[in-house]
Amino acid sequence: MRALTYAAFGATPVVASVPDPTAPPGGAVVRVVASGLCRSDWHGWMGHDGDITTFPHVPGHEFAGVVEAVGEGVDAAWRGRPVTAPFVMACGTCQVCRKGAGQVCPHQRQPGFTDPGSFAELVVVQAARTNLVALPDGLDPRLAAGLGCRVATAYRAVVARAAVAPGESIVVIGAGGVGLAAVAVARSRGARVCAVDISAQSLDRALFHGADEVVDASIGPDRVVAAVTHWSAGGTDVSIDALGSPEACRTGILALARRGRHVQVGLLPPAAGRADVPMERVIGWELDVLGSHGMAAADYPALLGDVVSGRLALDDLLAPGEPLGLEETGAALVAMGSTPSRGILLVDPSR
Ligand SMILES: [Zn+2]
Ligand SMILES: [Zn+2]
């Protein structure tokens, strides 16, 4: 099959012919209809992700397609069905999975990181019974490919972790892929949304997705906190750090009202510095500080329902234009470090 591969971190990605994968016991092979290109693919290519250990490596971790083959022990009725899968593929059998928390399974596998990814004609889904998500009738797999990473992550953060209620105020710090999806999800849930970013273009996108207020982060963290506190008349009910920086984390927590909830979504690798969480405020104001990591397959039906019903306009989150072919994807991946997002770029591996 054709796949986009790179031979080392930072090496130019090339389209190559690689062996077709076979379905492992309990797993499935999916023919990829479309795949989303995400900043995490760029981080992986740069060598920022310790899960990539074998080369040549095939990136790509959010996708939708059609089940091509199933392994031993998997219901053959899956064959030919349109599906997607979370980028955190849970084992489905450990204690954590049995409690319904596959998004933090200690044995998780991730296509495009621990395993070959979806910038290829075929991709393996491990533990198919746990991780395959059937697409509802009427949902185009090309559209569904855009919700596996940023949208699912934002959905879990806003709906499950923050449990945002209609009329509540929320500040989203960082209007990149996850941040813009969080803005759209929060609006779809009837919240009042303020977005914070240093890029005027990103703030314009936040307004397009329904943000009620935007704040230019270049005014500095103290003034951002003051502006958000003023907008929300005393602090927000919810804050989300969708950027992942010690400053964004602290700003989010300081912008909360008493008893507010902060959700940390942006990755804070220790190399970027430890977050300086104002614990005296957390205690004195009874704040909740929550982490959020992907979304388990079992939680997809609610998200898919919101997309099919039109409550969440997923197509608005996609970049305009036709999907990229694999050759173009290599160039787009390399350029990701320096170009602001125009929305979720889709990849068609058959092109
Ligand atoms: Zn597990
Ligand atoms: Zn991603």
Coordinates of C-alpha atoms and ligand atoms in Angstrom, one line a residue:
M1 CA 0.0 0.0 0.0
R2 CA 1.0 3.6 -0.3
A3 CA 1.9 5.5 2.9
L4 CA 3.6 8.6 4.0
T5 CA 6.8 7.7 5.9
Y6 CA 9.8 9.4 7.4
A7 CA 13.2 7.7 8.0
A8 CA 14.2 9.8 11.1
F9 CA 13.0 12.7 13.1
G10 CA 13.1 15.8 11.0
A11 CA 13.8 13.8 7.7
T12 CA 11.7 14.8 4.7
P13 CA 8.5 12.7 4.6
V14 CA 8.2 10.6 1.4
V15 CA 5.4 8.6 -0.1
A16 CA 6.5 4.9 -0.2
S17 CA 5.2 1.5 -0.9
V18 CA 5.0 -0.5 2.4
P19 CA 3.5 -4.0 3.1
D20 CA -0.2 -4.1 3.7
P21 CA -1.0 -4.6 7.4
T22 CA -2.8 -7.7 8.5
A23 CA -5.5 -7.8 11.2
P24 CA -4.1 -8.9 14.6
P25 CA -6.1 -11.2 16.8
G26 CA -8.9 -9.1 18.3
G27 CA -8.1 -6.2 15.9
A28 CA -9.2 -4.9 12.5
V29 CA -7.8 -3.3 9.4
V30 CA -9.5 -0.1 8.2
R31 CA -9.3 1.3 4.7
V32 CA -8.8 5.0 5.3
V33 CA -11.2 7.3 3.6
A34 CA -9.8 10.4 5.1
S35 CA -7.4 11.4 7.9
G36 CA -6.9 14.6 9.8
L37 CA -3.5 16.4 9.9
C38 CA -2.8 17.6 13.4
R39 CA -0.1 19.5 15.2
S40 CA 0.7 16.4 17.2
D41 CA 1.9 14.8 13.9
W42 CA 4.3 17.7 13.5
H43 CA 5.5 17.3 17.2
G44 CA 6.0 13.6 16.5
W45 CA 8.0 14.3 13.3
M46 CA 10.1 16.8 15.3
G47 CA 11.0 14.1 17.8
H48 CA 8.9 15.6 20.7
D49 CA 7.0 12.3 21.3
G50 CA 8.9 9.5 23.0
D51 CA 6.3 6.9 21.7
I52 CA 7.8 7.0 18.2
T53 CA 10.7 4.5 18.3
T54 CA 10.7 2.6 15.0
F55 CA 11.6 3.9 11.5
P56 CA 10.5 4.4 8.8
H57 CA 7.5 5.7 10.7
V58 CA 4.0 6.3 9.3
P59 CA 2.3 9.3 11.0
G60 CA -1.5 10.1 11.2
H61 CA -3.8 9.5 14.2
E62 CA -7.3 10.7 13.4
F63 CA -9.2 9.0 10.6
A64 CA -12.4 7.4 9.4
G65 CA -12.8 4.6 6.8
V66 CA -14.3 1.3 6.1
V67 CA -13.5 -2.0 7.9
E68 CA -11.5 -4.1 5.4
A69 CA -10.6 -7.1 7.5
V70 CA -11.1 -8.4 11.0
G71 CA -8.8 -10.5 13.1
E72 CA -9.5 -13.7 15.1
G73 CA -12.3 -13.2 17.6
V74 CA -13.8 -10.1 16.0
D75 CA -17.4 -10.2 14.6
A76 CA -17.2 -10.5 10.8
A77 CA -20.3 -8.2 10.6
W78 CA -17.8 -5.3 11.0
R79 CA -16.5 -5.8 7.5
G80 CA -17.6 -3.1 5.1
R81 CA -18.9 -0.8 7.9
P82 CA -17.9 2.9 8.0
V83 CA -16.1 3.5 11.2
T84 CA -13.8 5.8 13.1
A85 CA -11.7 5.1 16.3
P86 CA -10.2 7.2 19.0
F87 CA -6.5 8.1 18.8
V88 CA -6.0 6.5 22.3
M89 CA -6.7 2.9 21.5
A90 CA -7.5 1.2 24.8
C91 CA -6.8 -2.4 25.6
G92 CA -10.4 -3.0 26.7
T93 CA -9.5 -5.6 29.3
C94 CA -7.6 -3.9 32.1
Q95 CA -9.2 -2.6 35.3
V96 CA -9.1 1.0 34.0
C97 CA -10.9 0.0 30.8
R98 CA -13.4 -2.0 32.7
K99 CA -14.3 1.1 34.7
G100 CA -15.0 2.8 31.4
A101 CA -11.9 5.0 31.3
G102 CA -10.2 3.7 28.2
Q103 CA -8.9 7.2 27.4
V104 CA -6.3 6.7 30.2
C105 CA -5.7 3.0 29.7
P106 CA -2.2 2.1 30.9
H107 CA -1.8 -0.3 27.9
Q108 CA -3.0 2.2 25.3
R109 CA -1.7 2.1 21.7
Q110 CA -1.7 5.2 19.4
P111 CA -1.7 4.9 15.6
G112 CA 0.9 7.4 14.3
F113 CA 2.9 7.2 17.5
T114 CA 3.3 3.7 19.1
D115 CA 2.1 2.1 15.8
P116 CA 2.0 2.9 12.1
G117 CA -0.6 5.7 11.5
S118 CA -3.4 6.6 9.1
F119 CA -1.5 8.6 6.4
A120 CA -1.7 5.3 4.5
E121 CA -4.3 3.4 2.6
L122 CA -4.8 0.9 5.5
V123 CA -4.5 1.3 9.3
V124 CA -4.8 -1.3 12.1
V125 CA -7.3 -0.8 14.9
Q126 CA -6.2 -2.7 18.0
A127 CA -8.9 -4.3 20.3
A128 CA -11.6 -3.7 17.7
R129 CA -14.5 -4.5 20.0
T130 CA -13.3 -1.7 22.3
N131 CA -12.1 0.9 19.8
L132 CA -14.2 0.6 16.6
V133 CA -16.9 3.3 16.5
A134 CA -19.6 2.7 13.9
L135 CA -20.5 5.9 12.1
P136 CA -24.2 6.7 12.1
D137 CA -26.1 6.7 8.8
G138 CA -25.8 9.9 7.0
L139 CA -22.4 10.9 8.5
D140 CA -19.8 11.2 5.7
P141 CA -16.6 9.5 6.7
R142 CA -14.7 12.4 5.2
L143 CA -16.4 14.7 7.8
A144 CA -16.0 12.1 10.6
A145 CA -12.2 12.0 10.0
G146 CA -12.0 15.5 11.4
L147 CA -13.3 14.6 14.9
G148 CA -10.9 11.9 16.2
C149 CA -8.4 14.1 17.9
R150 CA -9.0 17.8 18.5
V151 CA -12.8 17.8 18.4
A152 CA -13.1 14.6 20.6
T153 CA -10.6 16.0 23.0
A154 CA -12.4 19.3 23.3
Y155 CA -15.7 17.6 23.6
R156 CA -14.6 15.5 26.6
A157 CA -13.0 18.5 28.2
V158 CA -16.0 20.8 27.9
V159 CA -18.9 18.3 28.2
A160 CA -17.6 15.5 30.5
R161 CA -14.8 17.1 32.6
A162 CA -15.9 20.7 32.9
A163 CA -19.6 19.7 32.7
V164 CA -20.4 23.1 31.4
A165 CA -24.1 24.2 31.8
P166 CA -26.2 26.5 29.7
G167 CA -25.5 30.1 30.6
E168 CA -22.2 29.5 32.3
S169 CA -19.1 31.4 31.3
I170 CA -16.0 29.8 30.0
V171 CA -12.6 31.1 29.0
V172 CA -10.6 29.2 26.4
I173 CA -6.9 30.0 26.4
G174 CA -5.3 29.1 23.0
A175 CA -7.4 29.3 19.9
G176 CA -5.6 26.6 17.9
G177 CA -7.2 23.3 16.9
V178 CA -8.4 22.1 20.3
G179 CA -9.2 25.6 21.5
L180 CA -11.4 26.4 18.5
A181 CA -13.2 23.1 18.9
A182 CA -13.7 23.9 22.6
V183 CA -15.2 27.2 21.6
A184 CA -17.6 25.5 19.2
V185 CA -18.5 22.8 21.7
A186 CA -19.1 25.2 24.5
R187 CA -21.3 27.4 22.3
S188 CA -23.3 24.3 21.2
R189 CA -23.9 23.7 25.0
G190 CA -25.3 27.2 25.5
A191 CA -22.2 28.6 27.4
R192 CA -20.9 32.2 27.1
V193 CA -17.4 31.9 25.7
C194 CA -14.3 34.1 25.8
A195 CA -11.3 33.1 23.7
V196 CA -7.7 34.2 24.4
D197 CA -4.8 34.1 21.9
I198 CA -1.9 36.1 20.6
S199 CA -2.9 35.7 17.0
A200 CA -5.6 38.1 15.5
Q201 CA -6.3 35.5 12.9
S202 CA -7.0 32.8 15.5
L203 CA -9.3 35.2 17.5
D204 CA -11.2 35.9 14.2
R205 CA -11.7 32.2 13.9
A206 CA -12.9 32.0 17.5
L207 CA -15.5 34.7 16.7
F208 CA -16.6 32.7 13.7
H209 CA -17.2 29.7 15.9
G210 CA -19.4 31.8 18.2
A211 CA -17.1 33.3 20.9
D212 CA -18.8 36.2 22.6
E213 CA -15.6 37.9 23.5
V214 CA -12.0 37.7 22.5
V215 CA -8.9 38.9 24.4
D216 CA -5.5 39.5 22.8
A217 CA -3.0 37.6 25.0
S218 CA -0.1 39.9 24.0
I219 CA -1.3 42.4 26.6
G220 CA 0.3 40.1 29.2
P221 CA -1.2 37.6 31.7
D222 CA -2.2 40.1 34.4
R223 CA -4.2 42.2 32.0
V224 CA -5.7 39.0 30.4
V225 CA -6.9 37.9 33.8
A226 CA -8.4 41.4 34.5
A227 CA -10.1 41.5 31.1
V228 CA -11.7 38.1 31.5
T229 CA -12.7 38.9 35.1
H230 CA -14.3 42.1 33.9
W231 CA -16.1 40.3 31.0
S232 CA -17.5 37.6 33.2
A233 CA -18.4 40.0 36.1
G234 CA -16.1 38.4 38.6
G235 CA -14.5 35.4 37.1
T236 CA -15.6 32.5 34.8
D237 CA -17.3 29.3 35.8
V238 CA -14.8 27.3 33.7
S239 CA -11.4 27.8 32.2
I240 CA -9.6 25.6 29.7
D241 CA -5.9 25.8 28.9
A242 CA -5.9 24.5 25.3
L243 CA -2.4 25.8 24.6
G244 CA -0.4 24.0 27.3
S245 CA 2.0 26.5 28.8
P246 CA 2.7 27.3 32.5
E247 CA 1.5 30.8 31.9
A248 CA -1.7 29.7 30.2
C249 CA -2.5 27.3 33.0
R250 CA -1.9 29.9 35.7
T251 CA -3.9 32.5 33.7
G252 CA -6.8 30.1 33.4
I253 CA -6.9 29.3 37.1
L254 CA -6.7 33.0 38.1
A255 CA -9.5 33.9 35.7
L256 CA -11.9 31.6 37.5
A257 CA -14.7 32.7 39.9
R258 CA -15.0 31.1 43.3
R259 CA -15.7 27.3 42.9
G260 CA -14.8 27.4 39.3
R261 CA -13.3 24.5 37.3
H262 CA -10.1 24.6 35.4
V263 CA -9.5 21.9 32.7
Q264 CA -6.0 21.3 31.5
V265 CA -6.0 20.0 27.9
G266 CA -2.9 21.4 26.4
L267 CA 0.1 19.2 27.1
L268 CA 2.6 20.5 29.6
P269 CA 5.7 18.5 29.0
P270 CA 8.2 19.0 31.8
A271 CA 10.7 20.4 29.3
A272 CA 8.4 23.4 28.8
G273 CA 8.7 24.2 32.6
R274 CA 6.4 23.1 35.5
A275 CA 3.1 24.9 35.8
D276 CA 3.0 27.3 38.8
V277 CA -0.5 26.5 40.1
P278 CA -1.6 29.0 42.7
M279 CA -2.7 26.4 45.3
E280 CA -3.7 29.1 47.9
R281 CA -6.4 30.2 45.4
V282 CA -7.4 26.6 44.6
I283 CA -8.0 26.0 48.3
G284 CA -9.4 29.4 49.4
W285 CA -11.8 29.5 46.5
E286 CA -12.5 25.8 46.3
L287 CA -11.4 25.5 42.7
D288 CA -11.3 22.2 40.8
V289 CA -8.2 21.5 38.7
L290 CA -8.9 18.8 36.2
G291 CA -6.9 17.0 33.5
S292 CA -8.5 15.7 30.3
H293 CA -7.0 13.3 27.8
G294 CA -8.6 12.3 24.5
M295 CA -12.0 10.5 24.6
A296 CA -12.8 6.8 24.8
A297 CA -14.7 5.1 22.0
A298 CA -17.6 4.4 24.4
D299 CA -18.2 8.1 24.7
Y300 CA -18.3 8.8 20.9
P301 CA -22.1 8.3 20.4
A302 CA -23.0 11.5 22.2
L303 CA -20.5 13.5 20.1
L304 CA -21.6 11.8 16.9
G305 CA -25.3 12.5 17.9
D306 CA -24.5 16.2 18.3
V307 CA -22.9 16.3 14.8
V308 CA -25.7 14.4 13.1
S309 CA -28.4 16.6 14.8
G310 CA -26.6 19.7 13.7
R311 CA -26.0 20.9 17.2
L312 CA -22.3 20.9 16.5
A313 CA -21.3 22.2 13.1
L314 CA -18.3 20.0 12.5
D315 CA -17.9 21.1 8.9
D316 CA -17.2 24.6 10.1
L317 CA -14.1 23.3 11.9
L318 CA -12.6 21.8 8.7
A319 CA -10.2 23.8 6.5
P320 CA -11.9 24.8 3.2
G321 CA -11.0 23.0 0.0
E322 CA -10.3 19.4 -1.2
P323 CA -8.4 16.9 1.0
L324 CA -4.7 16.7 0.5
G325 CA -3.0 13.9 -1.4
L326 CA -0.2 12.0 0.4
E327 CA 2.6 14.0 -1.3
E328 CA 1.0 17.3 -0.3
T329 CA 0.5 16.0 3.2
G330 CA 4.3 15.6 3.7
A331 CA 4.9 19.2 2.7
A332 CA 2.0 20.4 4.9
L333 CA 3.3 18.4 7.9
V334 CA 6.7 20.0 7.6
A335 CA 5.2 23.5 7.3
M336 CA 2.9 23.0 10.3
G337 CA 5.5 24.4 12.7
S338 CA 5.3 27.9 11.1
T339 CA 1.8 28.2 9.6
P340 CA -1.3 29.1 11.7
S341 CA -4.3 26.8 11.4
R342 CA -7.0 27.4 8.8
G343 CA -9.0 24.6 10.3
I344 CA -8.6 20.9 10.3
L345 CA -6.8 19.8 7.1
L346 CA -8.0 16.4 5.7
V347 CA -5.9 13.9 3.9
D348 CA -7.1 11.4 1.3
P349 CA -4.5 8.6 1.2
S350 CA -5.9 7.3 -2.1
R351 CA -4.7 10.5 -3.8
Ligands
ZN1 ZN -7.0 -1.0 29.3
ZN2 ZN -4.0 15.1 17.1

